[in-house]
CSV table of C-alpha atoms in Angstrom, one decimal:
chain,number,residue,atom,x,y,z
A,2,MET,CA,0.0,0.0,0.0
A,3,ILE,CA,1.4,3.3,-1.1
A,4,GLU,CA,0.4,6.3,1.0
A,5,ILE,CA,0.2,9.4,-1.2
A,6,ILE,CA,1.1,12.5,0.8
A,7,ASN,CA,-1.4,15.3,0.1
A,8,ASN,CA,-1.5,18.5,2.1
A,9,SER,CA,-3.6,20.5,-0.2
A,10,HIS,CA,-6.9,21.9,1.2
A,11,ASP,CA,-8.1,22.9,-2.3
A,12,PRO,CA,-11.2,20.8,-3.0
A,13,TYR,CA,-10.9,21.0,-6.8
A,14,PHE,CA,-7.3,19.8,-6.6
A,15,ASN,CA,-8.1,17.1,-4.1
A,16,LEU,CA,-10.9,15.6,-6.2
A,17,ALA,CA,-8.7,15.8,-9.3
A,18,LEU,CA,-6.0,13.9,-7.4
A,19,GLU,CA,-8.5,11.1,-6.6
A,20,GLU,CA,-9.4,10.8,-10.3
A,21,TYR,CA,-5.8,10.8,-11.3
A,22,ALA,CA,-5.0,8.1,-8.7
A,23,VAL,CA,-7.8,5.9,-10.1
A,24,ILE,CA,-7.2,6.4,-13.8
A,25,ASN,CA,-3.5,7.4,-14.3
A,26,LEU,CA,-1.4,6.0,-11.5
A,27,PRO,CA,0.1,2.5,-12.1
A,28,ASP,CA,-2.3,-0.3,-11.2
A,29,THR,CA,0.6,-2.4,-10.0
A,30,GLN,CA,0.1,-0.6,-6.7
A,31,ASN,CA,-2.7,0.2,-4.3
A,32,TYR,CA,-3.0,3.7,-2.8
A,33,PHE,CA,-4.2,5.3,0.3
A,34,ILE,CA,-4.7,9.1,0.7
A,35,LEU,CA,-5.7,11.2,3.7
A,36,TRP,CA,-6.8,14.7,2.9
A,37,GLN,CA,-8.8,17.7,4.0
A,38,ASN,CA,-10.7,20.4,2.3
A,39,GLN,CA,-11.3,24.0,3.3
A,40,PRO,CA,-15.0,24.6,3.8
A,41,THR,CA,-16.7,22.9,0.9
A,42,ILE,CA,-19.9,21.1,-0.1
A,43,VAL,CA,-19.1,17.9,-2.1
A,44,VAL,CA,-22.1,16.7,-4.1
A,45,GLY,CA,-22.5,13.2,-5.5
A,46,ARG,CA,-21.9,12.3,-9.1
A,47,ASN,CA,-25.6,12.4,-10.1
A,48,GLN,CA,-27.0,15.1,-7.9
A,49,ASN,CA,-28.5,18.4,-8.9
A,50,THR,CA,-26.2,20.8,-7.2
A,51,ILE,CA,-28.6,23.7,-6.8
A,52,GLU,CA,-31.1,21.4,-5.1
A,53,GLU,CA,-28.5,20.6,-2.4
A,54,ILE,CA,-26.9,23.8,-1.4
A,55,ASN,CA,-27.9,27.1,0.2
A,56,SER,CA,-26.5,29.5,-2.4
A,57,ARG,CA,-26.7,32.6,-0.3
A,58,TYR,CA,-25.1,31.0,2.8
A,59,ILE,CA,-22.2,29.4,0.8
A,60,GLU,CA,-21.5,32.7,-0.9
A,61,GLU,CA,-21.5,34.7,2.3
A,62,HIS,CA,-19.3,32.1,4.0
A,63,ASP,CA,-17.0,31.5,1.1
A,64,ILE,CA,-17.9,27.8,1.0
A,65,LYS,CA,-16.7,26.0,-2.2
A,66,VAL,CA,-18.8,23.5,-4.1
A,67,VAL,CA,-17.4,20.6,-6.0
A,68,ARG,CA,-18.8,17.4,-7.6
A,69,ARG,CA,-17.2,14.0,-6.9
A,70,MET,CA,-16.9,10.9,-9.0
A,71,SER,CA,-18.7,8.6,-6.6
A,72,GLY,CA,-22.4,8.5,-5.9
A,73,GLY,CA,-24.7,9.3,-3.0
A,74,GLY,CA,-25.6,12.5,-1.3
A,75,ALA,CA,-24.1,15.9,-0.5
A,76,VAL,CA,-21.6,16.2,2.3
A,77,TYR,CA,-19.9,19.2,4.1
A,78,HIS,CA,-16.2,19.3,4.6
A,79,ASP,CA,-14.0,21.7,6.6
A,80,LEU,CA,-10.7,21.4,8.3
A,81,GLY,CA,-12.4,19.5,11.2
A,82,ASN,CA,-13.2,16.8,8.7
A,83,LEU,CA,-10.8,14.1,7.6
A,84,ASN,CA,-11.2,12.3,4.3
A,85,PHE,CA,-9.7,8.9,3.4
A,86,THR,CA,-9.4,7.4,-0.1
A,87,PHE,CA,-8.4,3.9,-1.1
A,88,VAL,CA,-7.6,3.0,-4.7
A,89,VAL,CA,-7.2,-0.8,-5.2
A,90,ASN,CA,-7.6,-3.5,-7.9
A,91,GLU,CA,-10.9,-5.2,-7.9
A,92,ASN,CA,-11.8,-7.3,-10.8
A,93,LYS,CA,-14.3,-9.7,-9.2
A,94,ASP,CA,-16.9,-8.0,-7.2
A,95,PHE,CA,-17.5,-4.8,-5.4
A,96,THR,CA,-15.7,-5.3,-2.2
A,97,ASN,CA,-17.6,-5.3,0.9
A,98,PHE,CA,-17.4,-1.8,2.4
A,99,THR,CA,-16.3,-3.2,5.7
A,100,LYS,CA,-12.8,-3.9,4.4
A,101,PHE,CA,-12.3,-0.2,4.1
A,102,THR,CA,-14.2,1.0,7.2
A,103,ARG,CA,-12.5,-1.6,9.5
A,104,PRO,CA,-9.3,0.5,10.0
A,105,VAL,CA,-11.4,3.6,10.9
A,106,ILE,CA,-13.4,1.6,13.5
A,107,LYS,CA,-10.1,0.2,14.9
A,108,ALA,CA,-8.6,3.6,15.1
A,109,LEU,CA,-11.6,4.8,17.1
A,110,ASN,CA,-11.4,1.8,19.3
A,111,ARG,CA,-7.8,2.6,20.1
A,112,ILE,CA,-8.8,5.9,21.5
A,113,GLY,CA,-11.6,4.4,23.5
A,114,ILE,CA,-14.6,5.1,21.3
A,115,PRO,CA,-16.9,2.3,20.2
A,116,ALA,CA,-18.0,2.6,16.6
A,117,GLU,CA,-20.0,0.4,14.2
A,118,ASN,CA,-20.9,0.0,10.6
A,119,ASN,CA,-24.4,1.2,10.0
A,120,GLY,CA,-26.1,0.2,6.8
A,121,ARG,CA,-23.7,0.0,3.9
A,122,ASN,CA,-22.4,3.5,3.7
A,123,ASP,CA,-22.1,4.9,7.2
A,124,ILE,CA,-20.0,4.4,10.4
A,125,THR,CA,-21.7,5.6,13.6
A,126,ILE,CA,-21.0,6.2,17.2
A,127,GLY,CA,-24.0,5.3,19.3
A,128,GLY,CA,-26.2,5.5,16.2
A,129,ARG,CA,-25.0,8.9,15.1
A,130,LYS,CA,-23.1,9.2,11.9
A,131,PHE,CA,-19.5,10.5,11.7
A,132,SER,CA,-18.4,8.8,8.5
A,133,GLY,CA,-20.1,8.5,5.1
A,134,ASN,CA,-18.6,6.2,2.4
A,135,ALA,CA,-18.9,5.8,-1.3
A,136,GLN,CA,-17.3,3.9,-4.2
A,137,PHE,CA,-16.4,4.6,-7.8
A,138,LYS,CA,-15.3,1.9,-10.2
A,139,TYR,CA,-13.1,2.5,-13.3
A,140,LYS,CA,-12.5,-0.7,-15.3
A,141,GLN,CA,-10.6,-2.9,-12.9
A,142,ARG,CA,-9.8,-0.2,-10.4
A,143,LEU,CA,-12.0,0.6,-7.4
A,144,MET,CA,-11.9,3.8,-5.4
A,145,HIS,CA,-13.4,3.8,-1.9
A,146,HIS,CA,-13.6,7.0,0.0
A,147,GLY,CA,-15.1,8.3,3.1
A,148,THR,CA,-15.5,11.3,5.4
A,149,ILE,CA,-14.6,11.4,9.1
A,150,LEU,CA,-16.1,14.2,11.2
A,151,PHE,CA,-13.5,14.9,13.8
A,152,ASN,CA,-14.4,18.4,15.0
A,153,SER,CA,-16.3,20.0,12.1
A,154,GLN,CA,-18.5,23.0,12.4
A,155,LEU,CA,-21.9,21.2,12.4
A,156,GLU,CA,-23.9,24.4,12.5
A,157,ASP,CA,-22.2,25.5,9.2
A,158,MET,CA,-22.9,22.0,7.8
A,159,VAL,CA,-26.6,22.3,8.6
A,160,GLN,CA,-26.9,25.8,7.1
A,161,ALA,CA,-24.8,25.2,4.0
A,162,LEU,CA,-26.8,22.0,3.1
A,163,ASN,CA,-30.1,23.6,3.6
A,164,PRO,CA,-31.2,24.7,0.1
A,165,SER,CA,-33.3,27.8,-0.1
A,166,THR,CA,-34.4,27.1,-3.7
A,167,GLU,CA,-38.1,26.1,-3.9
A,168,LYS,CA,-39.8,23.8,-6.2
A,169,ILE,CA,-37.0,22.1,-8.1
A,170,SER,CA,-37.8,18.7,-9.5
A,171,SER,CA,-35.2,16.3,-10.9
A,172,LYS,CA,-34.4,12.7,-11.2
A,173,GLY,CA,-31.1,13.2,-9.5
A,174,ILE,CA,-30.0,11.5,-6.3
A,175,LYS,CA,-31.5,13.1,-3.2
A,176,SER,CA,-29.5,13.5,-0.1
A,177,VAL,CA,-30.6,11.9,3.1
A,178,ARG,CA,-30.3,13.7,6.4
A,179,SER,CA,-28.7,11.9,9.2
A,180,ARG,CA,-28.0,12.6,12.8
A,181,VAL,CA,-24.3,13.4,12.9
A,182,THR,CA,-21.6,13.6,15.6
A,183,ASN,CA,-18.0,14.7,15.8
A,184,ILE,CA,-15.4,12.2,17.2
A,185,SER,CA,-14.2,15.0,19.4
A,186,GLU,CA,-17.5,14.9,21.4
A,187,HIS,CA,-16.6,11.4,22.5
A,188,LEU,CA,-12.9,11.8,23.5
A,189,SER,CA,-12.0,11.2,27.1
A,190,SER,CA,-8.6,13.0,26.8
A,191,PRO,CA,-7.5,15.7,24.3
A,192,LEU,CA,-6.4,14.5,20.8
A,193,SER,CA,-5.6,16.6,17.8
A,194,ILE,CA,-6.8,15.8,14.3
A,195,GLU,CA,-3.1,15.4,13.4
A,196,GLU,CA,-2.6,12.8,16.1
A,197,PHE,CA,-5.8,11.0,14.9
A,198,LYS,CA,-4.4,11.0,11.3
A,199,GLN,CA,-1.3,9.2,12.6
A,200,ILE,CA,-3.4,6.6,14.4
A,201,LEU,CA,-5.6,6.0,11.4
A,202,THR,CA,-2.6,5.7,9.1
A,203,GLU,CA,-1.1,3.1,11.4
A,204,GLU,CA,-4.3,1.1,11.4
A,205,VAL,CA,-4.6,1.1,7.6
A,206,LEU,CA,-0.9,0.2,7.0
A,207,HIS,CA,-1.0,-2.5,9.7
A,208,GLU,CA,-3.3,-4.6,7.5
A,209,GLU,CA,-1.2,-4.1,4.4
A,210,THR,CA,2.2,-5.1,3.0
A,211,ASN,CA,4.9,-3.4,1.0
A,212,ASN,CA,4.0,-0.1,2.5
A,213,ASP,CA,5.6,3.1,1.3
A,214,THR,CA,4.9,6.8,1.0
A,215,TYR,CA,4.8,8.7,-2.2
A,216,ASP,CA,5.2,12.5,-2.8
A,217,LEU,CA,3.5,13.7,-6.0
A,218,SER,CA,6.1,14.5,-8.7
A,219,ASP,CA,6.1,17.7,-10.8
A,220,TYR,CA,4.7,15.6,-13.6
A,221,ASP,CA,1.8,14.3,-11.4
A,222,LEU,CA,1.1,17.8,-10.3
A,223,LYS,CA,1.0,19.1,-13.8
A,224,ILE,CA,-1.7,16.6,-14.9
A,225,ILE,CA,-3.7,16.9,-11.7
A,226,ASN,CA,-3.7,20.7,-11.9
A,227,ASN,CA,-4.8,20.4,-15.5
A,228,LEU,CA,-7.7,18.2,-14.4
A,229,ARG,CA,-8.4,20.6,-11.6
A,230,ASN,CA,-8.6,23.6,-13.9
A,231,ASN,CA,-10.4,22.0,-16.8
A,232,LYS,CA,-12.9,19.8,-14.9
A,233,TYR,CA,-13.3,20.0,-11.2
A,234,SER,CA,-13.2,23.8,-10.8
A,235,THR,CA,-15.5,24.5,-13.8
A,236,TRP,CA,-19.1,25.5,-13.7
A,237,ASN,CA,-19.8,22.9,-16.4
A,238,TRP,CA,-18.8,20.0,-14.1
A,239,ILE,CA,-20.1,21.4,-10.7
A,240,TYR,CA,-23.4,22.6,-12.0
A,241,GLY,CA,-23.7,21.7,-15.7
A,242,ALA,CA,-23.2,17.9,-15.0
A,243,SER,CA,-26.4,17.8,-13.0
A,244,PRO,CA,-29.2,15.6,-14.2
A,245,ALA,CA,-32.0,17.4,-16.1
A,246,TYR,CA,-34.4,19.3,-13.8
A,247,ASN,CA,-37.3,21.6,-13.7
A,248,ILE,CA,-37.5,24.8,-11.7
A,249,LYS,CA,-40.5,26.9,-10.7
A,250,LYS,CA,-40.1,30.2,-9.1
A,251,THR,CA,-42.8,32.6,-8.0
A,252,GLY,CA,-42.4,36.2,-6.9
A,253,ASN,CA,-44.8,38.8,-5.6
A,254,PHE,CA,-43.7,42.3,-6.5
A,255,ASP,CA,-45.4,45.7,-6.3
A,256,TRP,CA,-45.7,45.6,-10.1
A,257,GLY,CA,-47.4,42.2,-10.1
A,258,ASN,CA,-47.0,38.5,-9.5
A,259,ILE,CA,-44.7,36.4,-11.7
A,260,ASP,CA,-44.3,32.6,-12.1
A,261,ILE,CA,-41.2,31.4,-14.0
A,262,ARG,CA,-40.8,27.8,-15.0
A,263,LEU,CA,-37.6,26.5,-16.6
A,264,GLU,CA,-36.5,23.2,-17.9
A,265,ILE,CA,-32.7,22.8,-17.5
A,266,LYS,CA,-30.6,20.2,-19.3
A,267,HIS,CA,-26.8,20.0,-19.3
A,268,GLY,CA,-26.9,23.2,-17.3
A,269,LEU,CA,-28.7,25.1,-20.2
A,270,ILE,CA,-32.2,26.4,-20.3
A,271,LYS,CA,-34.1,24.1,-22.6
A,272,SER,CA,-37.5,25.7,-22.3
A,273,CYS,CA,-39.0,28.6,-20.4
A,274,ARG,CA,-42.5,29.7,-19.5
A,275,ILE,CA,-43.4,32.9,-17.7
A,276,TYR,CA,-46.9,33.5,-16.2
A,277,GLY,CA,-48.3,36.3,-14.1
A,278,ASP,CA,-50.6,39.2,-13.8
A,279,TYR,CA,-48.1,41.8,-14.7
A,280,PHE,CA,-48.5,44.3,-17.5
A,281,SER,CA,-46.3,43.6,-20.5
A,282,ALA,CA,-46.0,45.9,-23.5
A,283,HIS,CA,-44.6,43.1,-25.7
A,284,ASP,CA,-45.3,39.4,-26.2
A,285,ILE,CA,-43.6,37.6,-23.3
A,286,ALA,CA,-43.1,34.6,-25.6
A,287,GLU,CA,-40.1,36.5,-27.2
A,288,LEU,CA,-38.5,36.8,-23.8
A,289,GLU,CA,-39.2,33.1,-23.1
A,290,SER,CA,-37.7,31.8,-26.4
A,291,GLY,CA,-34.8,34.3,-26.1
A,292,LEU,CA,-33.7,32.7,-22.8
A,293,VAL,CA,-33.5,29.2,-24.3
A,294,GLY,CA,-30.0,28.0,-24.7
A,295,THR,CA,-28.6,30.3,-22.0
A,296,ARG,CA,-26.5,28.7,-19.2
A,297,TYR,CA,-28.5,28.5,-15.9
A,298,HIS,CA,-25.9,30.7,-14.3
A,299,GLU,CA,-26.6,34.0,-12.5
A,300,ALA,CA,-24.2,36.2,-14.5
A,301,ASP,CA,-25.1,34.6,-17.9
A,302,ILE,CA,-28.9,35.1,-17.3
A,303,LYS,CA,-28.4,38.7,-16.2
A,304,GLU,CA,-26.4,39.4,-19.4
A,305,ARG,CA,-29.0,37.7,-21.6
A,306,LEU,CA,-31.9,39.6,-20.0
A,307,THR,CA,-30.1,42.9,-20.8
A,308,GLU,CA,-29.5,41.8,-24.4
A,309,LEU,CA,-33.2,40.8,-24.7
A,310,GLU,CA,-34.2,44.2,-23.3
A,311,LEU,CA,-36.1,42.8,-20.3
A,312,LEU,CA,-37.7,46.2,-19.7
A,313,ARG,CA,-39.6,46.0,-22.9
A,314,TYR,CA,-41.5,43.0,-21.5
A,315,LEU,CA,-41.5,43.8,-17.8
A,316,PRO,CA,-41.0,47.6,-17.5
A,317,GLN,CA,-41.0,47.8,-13.7
A,318,THR,CA,-38.5,45.1,-12.9
A,319,ASP,CA,-34.8,44.9,-13.5
A,320,GLU,CA,-32.2,42.1,-14.2
A,321,ASN,CA,-31.2,41.9,-10.5
A,322,GLN,CA,-34.7,41.4,-9.3
A,323,ILE,CA,-35.2,38.5,-11.7
A,324,THR,CA,-31.9,36.8,-11.0
A,325,GLN,CA,-32.4,37.2,-7.2
A,326,LEU,CA,-35.7,35.5,-7.6
A,327,LEU,CA,-34.2,32.6,-9.7
A,328,PHE,CA,-31.1,32.0,-7.7
A,329,TYR,CA,-31.8,32.7,-4.0
B,15,MET,CA,-26.8,-16.5,-13.8
B,16,ASN,CA,-28.8,-15.8,-16.9
B,17,ILE,CA,-26.7,-15.5,-20.1
B,18,PRO,CA,-28.8,-15.5,-23.3
B,19,GLU,CA,-27.4,-17.3,-26.3
B,20,ASN,CA,-28.2,-14.7,-28.9
B,21,LEU,CA,-26.1,-11.8,-27.4
B,22,LEU,CA,-22.5,-10.8,-27.5
B,23,TYR,CA,-20.6,-9.7,-24.3
B,24,THR,CA,-17.7,-7.6,-23.0
B,25,ASP,CA,-15.4,-8.2,-20.1
B,26,GLU,CA,-17.0,-5.2,-18.5
B,27,HIS,CA,-20.3,-7.1,-18.4
B,28,GLU,CA,-22.1,-5.2,-21.2
B,29,TRP,CA,-24.2,-7.0,-23.8
B,30,ILE,CA,-25.1,-6.1,-27.4
B,31,SER,CA,-27.8,-7.6,-29.6
B,32,VAL,CA,-27.3,-7.1,-33.3
B,33,ASP,CA,-30.0,-6.6,-35.9
B,34,GLY,CA,-28.6,-5.6,-39.3
B,35,ASP,CA,-26.6,-2.4,-38.7
B,36,THR,CA,-28.2,-1.7,-35.4
B,37,GLY,CA,-27.0,-2.8,-32.0
B,38,ARG,CA,-28.8,-2.5,-28.7
B,39,ILE,CA,-26.6,-2.4,-25.6
B,40,GLY,CA,-27.3,-3.1,-21.9
B,41,ILE,CA,-25.7,-4.6,-18.8
B,42,THR,CA,-25.7,-8.2,-17.9
B,43,ASP,CA,-27.4,-10.1,-15.1
B,44,TYR,CA,-23.9,-10.5,-13.5
B,45,ALA,CA,-23.4,-6.7,-13.6
B,46,GLN,CA,-26.8,-5.8,-12.1
B,47,HIS,CA,-26.3,-8.5,-9.4
B,48,HIS,CA,-23.0,-7.2,-8.3
B,49,LEU,CA,-24.0,-3.5,-8.5
B,50,GLY,CA,-27.0,-4.0,-6.3
B,51,ASP,CA,-30.0,-1.7,-6.5
B,52,ILE,CA,-29.5,0.7,-9.4
B,53,VAL,CA,-30.7,4.2,-8.6
B,54,PHE,CA,-29.7,6.4,-11.5
B,55,VAL,CA,-28.8,6.1,-15.2
B,56,GLU,CA,-27.2,8.8,-17.3
B,57,LEU,CA,-27.9,8.1,-20.9
B,58,PRO,CA,-25.9,9.3,-24.0
B,59,GLU,CA,-27.4,11.8,-26.4
B,60,VAL,CA,-29.0,10.7,-29.7
B,61,GLY,CA,-26.6,11.5,-32.5
B,62,GLU,CA,-23.4,11.3,-30.4
B,63,SER,CA,-20.7,9.1,-31.9
B,64,PHE,CA,-18.4,6.8,-29.9
B,65,ALA,CA,-15.4,4.6,-30.5
B,66,MET,CA,-15.5,1.0,-29.3
B,67,ARG,CA,-15.2,0.9,-25.4
B,68,ASP,CA,-15.8,4.6,-25.0
B,69,ALA,CA,-17.9,5.5,-21.9
B,70,VAL,CA,-21.4,6.3,-23.1
B,71,GLY,CA,-23.2,6.5,-19.8
B,72,VAL,CA,-23.0,6.4,-16.1
B,73,ILE,CA,-24.8,4.0,-13.7
B,74,GLU,CA,-25.2,4.7,-10.0
B,75,SER,CA,-26.2,1.9,-7.6
B,76,VAL,CA,-26.4,1.9,-3.9
B,77,LYS,CA,-22.8,0.5,-3.9
B,78,ALA,CA,-20.9,2.5,-6.6
B,79,VAL,CA,-20.8,4.6,-9.6
B,80,VAL,CA,-19.6,2.9,-12.8
B,81,SER,CA,-19.3,3.8,-16.4
B,82,LEU,CA,-21.1,2.1,-19.2
B,83,TYR,CA,-18.8,1.3,-22.1
B,84,THR,CA,-20.1,0.7,-25.6
B,85,PRO,CA,-19.3,-2.8,-26.9
B,86,ALA,CA,-19.0,-1.5,-30.4
B,87,SER,CA,-18.3,1.8,-32.2
B,88,GLY,CA,-21.1,3.8,-33.7
B,89,THR,CA,-23.6,6.6,-33.4
B,90,ILE,CA,-26.5,6.6,-30.9
B,91,LEU,CA,-29.8,6.2,-32.7
B,92,GLU,CA,-32.1,6.0,-29.7
B,93,VAL,CA,-31.9,5.8,-25.9
B,94,ASN,CA,-34.3,4.1,-23.4
B,95,GLU,CA,-35.7,7.1,-21.6
B,96,GLU,CA,-37.8,4.8,-19.4
B,97,LEU,CA,-34.7,4.1,-17.4
B,98,GLU,CA,-34.5,7.7,-16.3
B,99,ASP,CA,-37.7,7.3,-14.3
B,100,SER,CA,-37.2,3.6,-13.5
B,101,PRO,CA,-33.5,2.7,-13.2
B,102,GLU,CA,-34.5,-0.4,-11.2
B,103,LEU,CA,-35.6,-2.0,-14.5
B,104,LEU,CA,-31.9,-2.8,-15.0
B,105,ASN,CA,-32.1,-5.0,-11.9
B,106,GLU,CA,-35.4,-6.5,-12.7
B,107,ALA,CA,-34.9,-7.4,-16.4
B,108,PRO,CA,-31.4,-6.7,-17.5
B,109,TYR,CA,-31.7,-8.2,-20.9
B,110,ASP,CA,-35.1,-6.5,-21.7
B,111,SER,CA,-33.8,-3.2,-20.5
B,112,TRP,CA,-31.7,-2.0,-23.4
B,113,ILE,CA,-29.9,1.3,-22.6
B,114,ALA,CA,-29.1,2.6,-26.1
B,115,ALA,CA,-29.5,1.6,-29.7
B,116,ILE,CA,-26.4,2.3,-31.8
B,117,LYS,CA,-25.8,2.4,-35.6
B,118,LEU,CA,-22.8,0.2,-35.8
B,119,GLY,CA,-19.7,2.0,-37.1
B,120,ASP,CA,-17.6,-1.1,-37.8
B,121,LYS,CA,-19.1,-4.6,-37.7
B,122,ASN,CA,-15.5,-6.0,-37.2
B,123,ASP,CA,-15.8,-4.7,-33.6
B,124,LEU,CA,-18.2,-7.6,-32.9
B,125,ASN,CA,-15.5,-10.1,-33.6
B,126,LYS,CA,-13.7,-8.9,-30.5
B,127,LEU,CA,-16.6,-9.7,-28.2
B,128,MET,CA,-17.4,-12.9,-26.3
B,129,ASN,CA,-20.3,-15.2,-27.2
B,130,ALA,CA,-22.5,-16.6,-24.4
B,131,GLU,CA,-20.4,-19.6,-23.8
B,132,ALA,CA,-17.1,-17.6,-23.6
B,133,TYR,CA,-18.8,-15.0,-21.3
B,134,ALA,CA,-20.2,-17.7,-19.0
B,135,ALA,CA,-16.7,-19.2,-18.7
B,136,PHE,CA,-15.3,-15.6,-18.0
B,137,CYS,CA,-17.8,-15.1,-15.2
B,138,GLN,CA,-17.2,-18.5,-13.8
B,139,ASN,CA,-13.5,-17.7,-13.7
B,140,LEU,CA,-14.2,-14.4,-11.7
B,141,GLU,CA,-16.3,-16.3,-9.2
B,142,ASP,CA,-13.6,-18.9,-8.5
């Protein structure tokens, strides 16, 4: 087992590194990575991002958003959370998750905390979840990763994962709320996250052979950063790769009531209907069709509304009022 | 393990049925069994072209996310949109639940696939 040393807290880089380890690193070795993100929401591969996040809260608190390769629901990371990743060969079956969660449970036992697998994906302490796990398979390679809440800001987690957007419907994977706990709540004597990392690493390597550590080379970093810049940090991947969805937004303004319904596919507006009791000097159908093909992205829609001369259709509103209605 | 005689198979557990220039692709009984409950399918776009073994879709089960690789090169003619609403059909009837129909780009691709007998032996080997 090769431990890849990764001290980056950049979520886009860290997710790119995982993909690189699965797809590019030699499959003659198995890999283990411990890593942490600055405050970030990580959504599952097939989730609709805007359905999972509180856009206003994450903007105000500078919380990043990133999409991972594996499935499941949205999770919150900060520097109180520790992530672990295994990349192994697996050409028979999907391995039992317990093979990968066992070292985590043993690490907790070593510091005097009883923990148990709960369902397939979770590890819990007294029934409360502190670790969520997911897998991604690429040809004969299997990636297993999981989160470990050590001393995360749970209040930020609750707020950031509480979407304000109303009435979105999609076929994407929905997140399931769990009762969560930090490991730190259960400690009998003080322990830093760095000390816990050391204990966990020992438990992982204890079960393995031919152990070594690996520092990413300049060549590795070049490819990972390329993937970071061209995939993981892009709007197209974070938002655009969401499953198709419908959104319905209603607003009551002094100039009238408005009801906007959009169909979004690949991040682009596929169809648009606008209803309401407002006064419009021009046929609103022109505005509706003019929005088709625009990225469902605040700045893009604002720009498109200006180009389409929004005020010809809705004289008493402005671009900001409409994008506020749509995005917050 | 159900392995119909009239299909061709890949070592990634996809099947293809061929009718003239058209192939229909799906995942095998072995694949659905090992994936567990399938909860999401991302389909390719009609008109997209792919080389043999390109990833054309994504399947998410309760266990893992995997890619779907096309057994043969070609252009997507049709996709089974029913799977967007009912991904569990891939578990319930993997050989009736085709995922995409493809206009075959090169019929020689089919020579590189396994017949039912070879695929059965391949699966047996994995289980041993």
